[in-house]
C-alpha cells in the first residue's frame, strides 16, 4: 500500500516536472523546480530527473555560470544517437528535419558542409546502426532519399498504392478502371430495369466511392488494400474517359454515374485515313501516296 | 482554304464536268477573283470554251460574278462551298424522300440536276418521269401540290434575277418573292404537253434548291439523335418538339432559342398517340435534361409552367469536343483520349499533374502528350522565368487546347481523306479501264439488240463475251466504288458537324 502511493506520487511528480519543462522551452534550472514544487525532496527529484534524462525526455545543459539547465525534448524527435560522433549527429539531425519526405544526399552535403567521402561514411554507419534508411523515390528512379528508420515514407515518395518498387502498375489501374466502369454500368442497367420514371432511374444509378470501394474489395482483385481516396482517383479516370459523370451531392460527397456519349463514332474515325498516323506525310506524289497506300489496300480487301 | 482543299475541289469538278471546266475552276481557286480575259491567259483555253464552262458553272451556282470597276466587265469568283456540297446531294435526296415521299425526291433531283428550273417545266418533267415509271393515277395537280409545299417550306427558293438591263447585271430577289409561287394553271400545262408552241406562263421565274434549309434539318437531326443516344428516345422526342416550337419564335440560326413554354410542348405531345410514356414523365424528363451537366436545355423563367431555352451554339461546341475526343481515341488510344480530356477539363495543366491525375505512367504520359502536341491536338504555353544569375533556369510547360484550331485541323484531315479516297478510286478505275470499257460496250450492244427485239439466245451469246474472271473483277470494282462512296458520305457528315461548329463560332 505504502509502496503504491509512493510510486503514484513519483508519477505525479514526474508529469508535473514535464509540464513545467514544456512551458519553458528555454529550459528550467534547479531553482525553478524548487520554486514550483517545494514539497519535493531533493533525493526523489534526482531519481526522477535521472530517469527522464535516461529515456531522453529531458536534455541536460550547463549555463555559463555553472548552473544546470533542463530542457524538454519532443518525444517524436527523441531518437538518440548513441555512441555517435559529432558528424553523425549533425547528419542525423538533417535527415530528421526532412521528415517522411526524405532528403537527397546532395542536399545533406550542402547542409552539413561535409565532403563526399566523409559523408558517405557517416551515412553508411548510420544505416548500419538502423537509425536512417534509404528509400528509392518514384519520381526519379536513380534518386535515393534518406529518412529516419522508423518512418513510413510519404506517398509522394513511394507513389502510393499504384507503385510496386517504383514501377507504376498501369495494368492494375486499367483493370480497376474497367471494373469501376462495369459497376457503374450495371448499376445504371439495374436502375433502368426497375423503371419508375427517368428521375428515379437517374437517382438510383448514382454511386458513391464508398459503394464502389465495397464492390472492389468484394471482388478481391487487389492484393493491396485500397483507400477510398484511391478509388476516388480511379473513378476520376473513368470520368476522364467520358464513361461517367461526377456530381457533388448536398453533403459534399462525389457521386458517380455511368453516362452515354452524345455522338456515335464519327465518319472520319471510321476511315483509314482519319486514323492514319502518317497522314501528314501523305501526298499525291512521293513514297507515301493514296494510290499505293497499303492501309487502303488492306481496307479494300476486307469486305 | 488550303492546297488540299483546292485539290478536292478539282477532283469533284473533273469527275462531274470534265477536264476543261476543271482547269478553269482550279485557276479561279488560285486567283480567287478574275475577269474573263485573265482566265483565258491563265488557262490558255479558247475563249468559246471558257465562256461555255463559265455558263455551266454559273448555272450550278458554282461561280459568282460581280461587275468590275469598268462596269462592262465581270469578275468571276468560285463559290467553293457549293462545290463541296455536291457530295451532299445524295443526302438531300434521301432526306426529301423520307420527309415528303418519292415525288418530292424527284422534284429535288430534277432541280439539282438542272441547277435551276421554272415551276411549270419542273411539274411537267417530274410528271413525265413518274408516268414512265408506270405510277398509276397520278395527276399534274398532285405534283404541283408537292412543289408548292416544298416552296412554302423553303426547301426550294427563287433564283435571283436581274432587274435592270446592264452588261453585268446585279442579281437580286425580294424576300417576299422567295416563297411566292406564281399561279400555275394546270390547263396550260396540259396544253403545253400536247403542243410545245403553247407558252408557259412562268417562263423566266426559276427555282433552285435552298441548301440552307436542308442544313437546318440536318442540324436538328443531329441534335435529336444526340439526345436519343445520351438519354433515350422519349427525351429525343421532347427535344424535337422543342426545336420545332423554337422556329415560331426564333431565327433558325440563332445561338440560343427564345424561351419555349414547357406546357406548349406538353400539349403537342398529348396529341401524339405514341408518346404516352414521355407524356407521363414529361416533367421528370425536362428535369433530367436540364439538370444534366452539359445543360443544353436551361430554364429561362417560371412563366406558364416554366419555359426553357435551347443552347444551340453550346450544343455544337460540345459535339465538336466529343468528336475530337473520339478521333483522338481512335487514332491513338484510350490513354491519349484521357489526357486530351484532362487537358480540356483543366486547361494550362503541368505535365506532372497530368501524369498524376490521368493515372498513366510518367513515361507513357509524356510520350502521349508530346505526340498529341506534335499532331496539333494539344498546344503548349511556355512560361520562362527571367533567368537569375545563380541556380538552374526553370521553365514551365503548360498544356492547353485551342478547340477552334483543332477543328480546323480536323477539317483539313477530312479534305485530305476525301482527296485520298477519290484519288484511290480513280486509280482503281484506271487500272481496270479496259474491262470497264468492255462492259460498257457490251451493255450498249445489248441495249441496241433489245430495241431490235433480238432473241434470248443471241443476247446470252453477247453476254458471254465477258469471261468469268472478268466478271469477278467487275464485281470487285463495283464493290470498291460503293465502299468509297459510303466513305465520302460519312466524311461529309463529319465535315458538316465541324462546319456547324465554325458557323456558330463565327456569329460572335
Tab-separated table of C-alpha atoms in Angstrom, chain B residues 219-417:
chain	number	residue	atom	x	y	z
B	219	UNK	CA	-28.640	20.136	-87.704
B	220	UNK	CA	-31.900	19.313	-85.924
B	221	UNK	CA	-31.490	15.681	-86.784
B	222	UNK	CA	-28.048	15.646	-85.230
B	223	UNK	CA	-29.330	17.249	-82.046
B	224	UNK	CA	-32.256	14.854	-81.733
B	225	UNK	CA	-30.023	11.864	-82.413
B	226	UNK	CA	-27.586	13.091	-79.784
B	227	UNK	CA	-30.325	13.316	-77.173
B	228	UNK	CA	-31.596	9.912	-78.187
B	229	UNK	CA	-28.213	8.490	-77.506
B	230	UNK	CA	-27.497	10.417	-74.334
B	231	UNK	CA	-30.856	9.853	-72.672
B	232	UNK	CA	-33.468	7.827	-74.524
B	233	UNK	CA	-35.970	8.067	-77.345
B	234	UNK	CA	-38.512	9.945	-75.277
B	235	UNK	CA	-36.027	12.668	-74.428
B	236	UNK	CA	-35.172	12.921	-78.124
B	237	UNK	CA	-38.852	13.264	-78.961
B	238	UNK	CA	-39.254	16.098	-76.468
B	239	UNK	CA	-36.217	17.923	-77.840
B	240	UNK	CA	-37.584	17.517	-81.350
B	241	UNK	CA	-40.759	19.316	-80.361
B	242	UNK	CA	-38.760	21.984	-78.560
B	243	UNK	CA	-36.782	22.602	-81.741
B	244	UNK	CA	-39.935	22.774	-83.810
B	245	UNK	CA	-41.524	25.236	-81.404
B	246	UNK	CA	-38.343	27.246	-81.391
B	247	UNK	CA	-38.808	28.244	-85.041
B	248	UNK	CA	-42.032	30.029	-84.247
B	249	UNK	CA	-40.158	32.486	-82.037
B	250	UNK	CA	-36.543	32.430	-83.126
B	251	UNK	CA	-34.405	32.888	-86.174
B	252	UNK	CA	-33.364	29.346	-87.135
B	253	UNK	CA	-29.633	30.037	-86.883
B	254	UNK	CA	-29.626	31.922	-83.586
B	255	UNK	CA	-27.167	30.871	-80.886
B	256	UNK	CA	-29.823	30.457	-78.255
B	257	UNK	CA	-33.504	29.907	-78.789
B	258	UNK	CA	-36.042	32.193	-77.224
B	259	UNK	CA	-37.796	30.656	-74.215
B	260	UNK	CA	-40.292	27.963	-75.137
B	261	UNK	CA	-43.008	27.226	-72.577
B	262	UNK	CA	-42.934	23.611	-71.433
B	263	UNK	CA	-46.726	23.450	-71.403
B	264	UNK	CA	-46.853	24.107	-75.111
B	265	UNK	CA	-44.565	21.161	-75.755
B	266	UNK	CA	-46.649	19.028	-73.446
B	267	UNK	CA	-49.805	19.915	-75.364
B	268	UNK	CA	-48.234	18.807	-78.612
B	269	UNK	CA	-47.032	15.590	-77.003
B	270	UNK	CA	-50.549	14.918	-75.786
B	271	UNK	CA	-51.781	14.880	-79.367
B	272	UNK	CA	-49.290	12.191	-80.305
B	273	UNK	CA	-50.647	8.751	-79.641
B	274	UNK	CA	-47.306	7.006	-79.259
B	275	UNK	CA	-45.973	9.388	-76.661
B	276	UNK	CA	-47.738	8.060	-73.589
B	277	UNK	CA	-44.518	7.303	-71.725
B	278	UNK	CA	-42.835	10.589	-72.399
B	279	UNK	CA	-46.076	12.343	-71.512
B	280	UNK	CA	-46.448	10.566	-68.186
B	281	UNK	CA	-42.956	11.511	-67.126
B	282	UNK	CA	-42.769	14.762	-69.034
B	283	UNK	CA	-41.757	16.923	-66.080
B	284	UNK	CA	-39.157	14.426	-65.000
B	285	UNK	CA	-37.663	14.283	-68.458
B	286	UNK	CA	-37.455	18.043	-68.632
B	287	UNK	CA	-35.871	17.935	-65.221
B	288	UNK	CA	-33.131	15.470	-66.038
B	289	UNK	CA	-32.371	17.042	-69.387
B	290	UNK	CA	-31.978	20.482	-67.887
B	291	UNK	CA	-30.016	19.220	-64.889
B	292	UNK	CA	-27.574	17.254	-66.968
B	293	UNK	CA	-24.006	18.523	-66.790
B	294	UNK	CA	-23.962	19.601	-70.430
B	295	UNK	CA	-27.094	21.718	-69.754
B	296	UNK	CA	-28.082	22.331	-73.344
B	297	UNK	CA	-31.635	22.981	-72.224
B	298	UNK	CA	-31.933	25.569	-69.482
B	299	UNK	CA	-34.793	27.030	-67.607
B	300	UNK	CA	-35.433	30.603	-68.599
B	301	UNK	CA	-38.352	31.555	-66.432
B	302	UNK	CA	-41.218	30.303	-64.342
B	303	UNK	CA	-43.923	31.794	-66.548
B	304	UNK	CA	-46.615	29.403	-67.758
B	305	UNK	CA	-45.253	26.332	-66.065
B	306	UNK	CA	-41.625	27.049	-66.792
B	307	UNK	CA	-40.091	27.969	-70.106
B	308	UNK	CA	-36.858	26.644	-71.486
B	309	UNK	CA	-34.147	27.716	-73.887
B	310	UNK	CA	-32.088	25.505	-76.128
B	311	UNK	CA	-28.422	26.451	-76.422
B	312	UNK	CA	-27.583	25.542	-79.968
B	313	UNK	CA	-24.166	27.089	-80.129
B	314	UNK	CA	-23.161	25.318	-76.983
B	315	UNK	CA	-24.600	22.072	-78.255
B	316	UNK	CA	-22.370	22.155	-81.289
B	317	UNK	CA	-19.383	23.200	-79.237
B	318	UNK	CA	-19.900	20.136	-77.108
B	319	UNK	CA	-20.449	17.935	-80.114
B	320	UNK	CA	-17.234	19.247	-81.601
B	321	UNK	CA	-15.416	18.442	-78.378
B	322	UNK	CA	-16.794	14.963	-78.337
B	323	UNK	CA	-15.986	14.433	-81.970
B	324	UNK	CA	-12.393	15.499	-81.468
B	325	UNK	CA	-12.141	13.250	-78.429
B	326	UNK	CA	-13.427	10.316	-80.431
B	327	UNK	CA	-10.896	10.961	-83.153
B	328	UNK	CA	-8.113	11.069	-80.578
B	329	UNK	CA	-9.450	7.861	-79.090
B	330	UNK	CA	-9.490	6.061	-82.427
B	331	UNK	CA	-6.253	7.495	-83.729
B	332	UNK	CA	-4.153	6.910	-80.624
B	333	UNK	CA	-5.730	5.032	-77.735
B	334	UNK	CA	-7.875	5.472	-74.675
B	335	UNK	CA	-4.959	6.806	-72.647
B	336	UNK	CA	-4.360	9.604	-75.114
B	337	UNK	CA	-8.057	10.387	-75.070
B	338	UNK	CA	-7.886	10.540	-71.301
B	339	UNK	CA	-5.026	13.008	-71.446
B	340	UNK	CA	-6.890	15.058	-74.004
B	341	UNK	CA	-9.987	15.254	-71.844
B	342	UNK	CA	-7.953	16.072	-68.779
B	343	UNK	CA	-6.339	18.998	-70.544
B	344	UNK	CA	-9.808	20.063	-71.675
B	345	UNK	CA	-11.134	19.987	-68.096
B	346	UNK	CA	-8.062	21.627	-66.608
B	347	UNK	CA	-6.567	23.972	-69.152
B	348	UNK	CA	-2.988	25.090	-68.588
B	349	UNK	CA	-2.039	21.921	-66.754
B	350	UNK	CA	1.511	20.953	-65.906
B	351	UNK	CA	2.883	17.646	-67.195
B	352	UNK	CA	3.480	16.354	-63.664
B	353	UNK	CA	-0.054	16.957	-62.600
B	354	UNK	CA	-1.259	15.430	-65.807
B	355	UNK	CA	0.515	12.165	-65.091
B	356	UNK	CA	-0.860	12.019	-61.612
B	357	UNK	CA	-4.496	12.721	-62.400
B	358	UNK	CA	-4.683	10.600	-65.523
B	359	UNK	CA	-3.013	7.706	-63.662
B	360	UNK	CA	-0.729	6.922	-66.521
B	361	UNK	CA	2.945	6.022	-66.014
B	362	UNK	CA	5.117	9.085	-66.296
B	363	UNK	CA	6.956	7.911	-69.362
B	364	UNK	CA	3.836	6.994	-71.339
B	365	UNK	CA	2.069	10.162	-70.319
B	366	UNK	CA	4.991	12.231	-71.525
B	367	UNK	CA	5.173	10.371	-74.796
B	368	UNK	CA	1.454	10.600	-75.478
B	369	UNK	CA	1.124	14.235	-74.540
B	370	UNK	CA	4.024	15.243	-76.744
B	371	UNK	CA	2.681	13.143	-79.577
B	372	UNK	CA	-0.651	14.898	-79.261
B	373	UNK	CA	1.246	18.164	-79.269
B	374	UNK	CA	3.150	17.155	-82.379
B	375	UNK	CA	-0.077	16.315	-84.180
B	376	UNK	CA	-1.583	19.656	-83.145
B	377	UNK	CA	-4.229	18.316	-80.806
B	378	UNK	CA	-2.643	19.925	-77.762
B	379	UNK	CA	-0.979	23.293	-77.520
B	380	UNK	CA	1.790	24.407	-75.254
B	381	UNK	CA	2.169	27.608	-73.343
B	382	UNK	CA	5.672	28.088	-72.054
B	383	UNK	CA	6.446	30.275	-69.106
B	384	UNK	CA	10.036	31.371	-68.816
B	385	UNK	CA	11.306	32.816	-65.639
B	386	UNK	CA	13.737	35.634	-66.200
B	387	UNK	CA	16.922	33.751	-65.595
B	388	UNK	CA	18.542	34.658	-62.345
B	389	UNK	CA	22.304	34.601	-62.303
B	390	UNK	CA	22.559	31.667	-59.993
B	391	UNK	CA	20.646	28.443	-59.904
B	392	UNK	CA	19.067	26.459	-62.697
B	393	UNK	CA	16.627	28.237	-65.001
B	394	UNK	CA	13.139	26.962	-64.513
B	395	UNK	CA	10.666	26.747	-67.367
B	396	UNK	CA	7.034	25.830	-67.048
B	397	UNK	CA	5.372	23.908	-69.832
B	398	UNK	CA	1.628	24.181	-69.683
B	399	UNK	CA	-0.719	22.209	-71.904
B	400	UNK	CA	-3.960	23.585	-73.228
B	401	UNK	CA	-6.276	23.145	-76.208
B	402	UNK	CA	-7.493	25.641	-78.766
B	403	UNK	CA	-10.622	23.926	-79.964
B	404	UNK	CA	-11.142	26.091	-82.995
B	405	UNK	CA	-7.734	25.372	-84.421
B	406	UNK	CA	-8.101	21.671	-83.659
B	407	UNK	CA	-11.407	21.683	-85.520
B	408	UNK	CA	-9.858	23.442	-88.492
B	409	UNK	CA	-7.037	20.952	-88.460
B	410	UNK	CA	-9.522	18.086	-88.487
B	411	UNK	CA	-11.398	19.701	-91.356
B	412	UNK	CA	-8.156	19.643	-93.292
B	413	UNK	CA	-7.807	15.967	-92.443
B	414	UNK	CA	-11.329	15.417	-93.759
B	415	UNK	CA	-10.438	17.098	-97.043
B	416	UNK	CA	-7.307	15.075	-97.291
B	417	UNK	CA	-9.242	11.897	-96.643
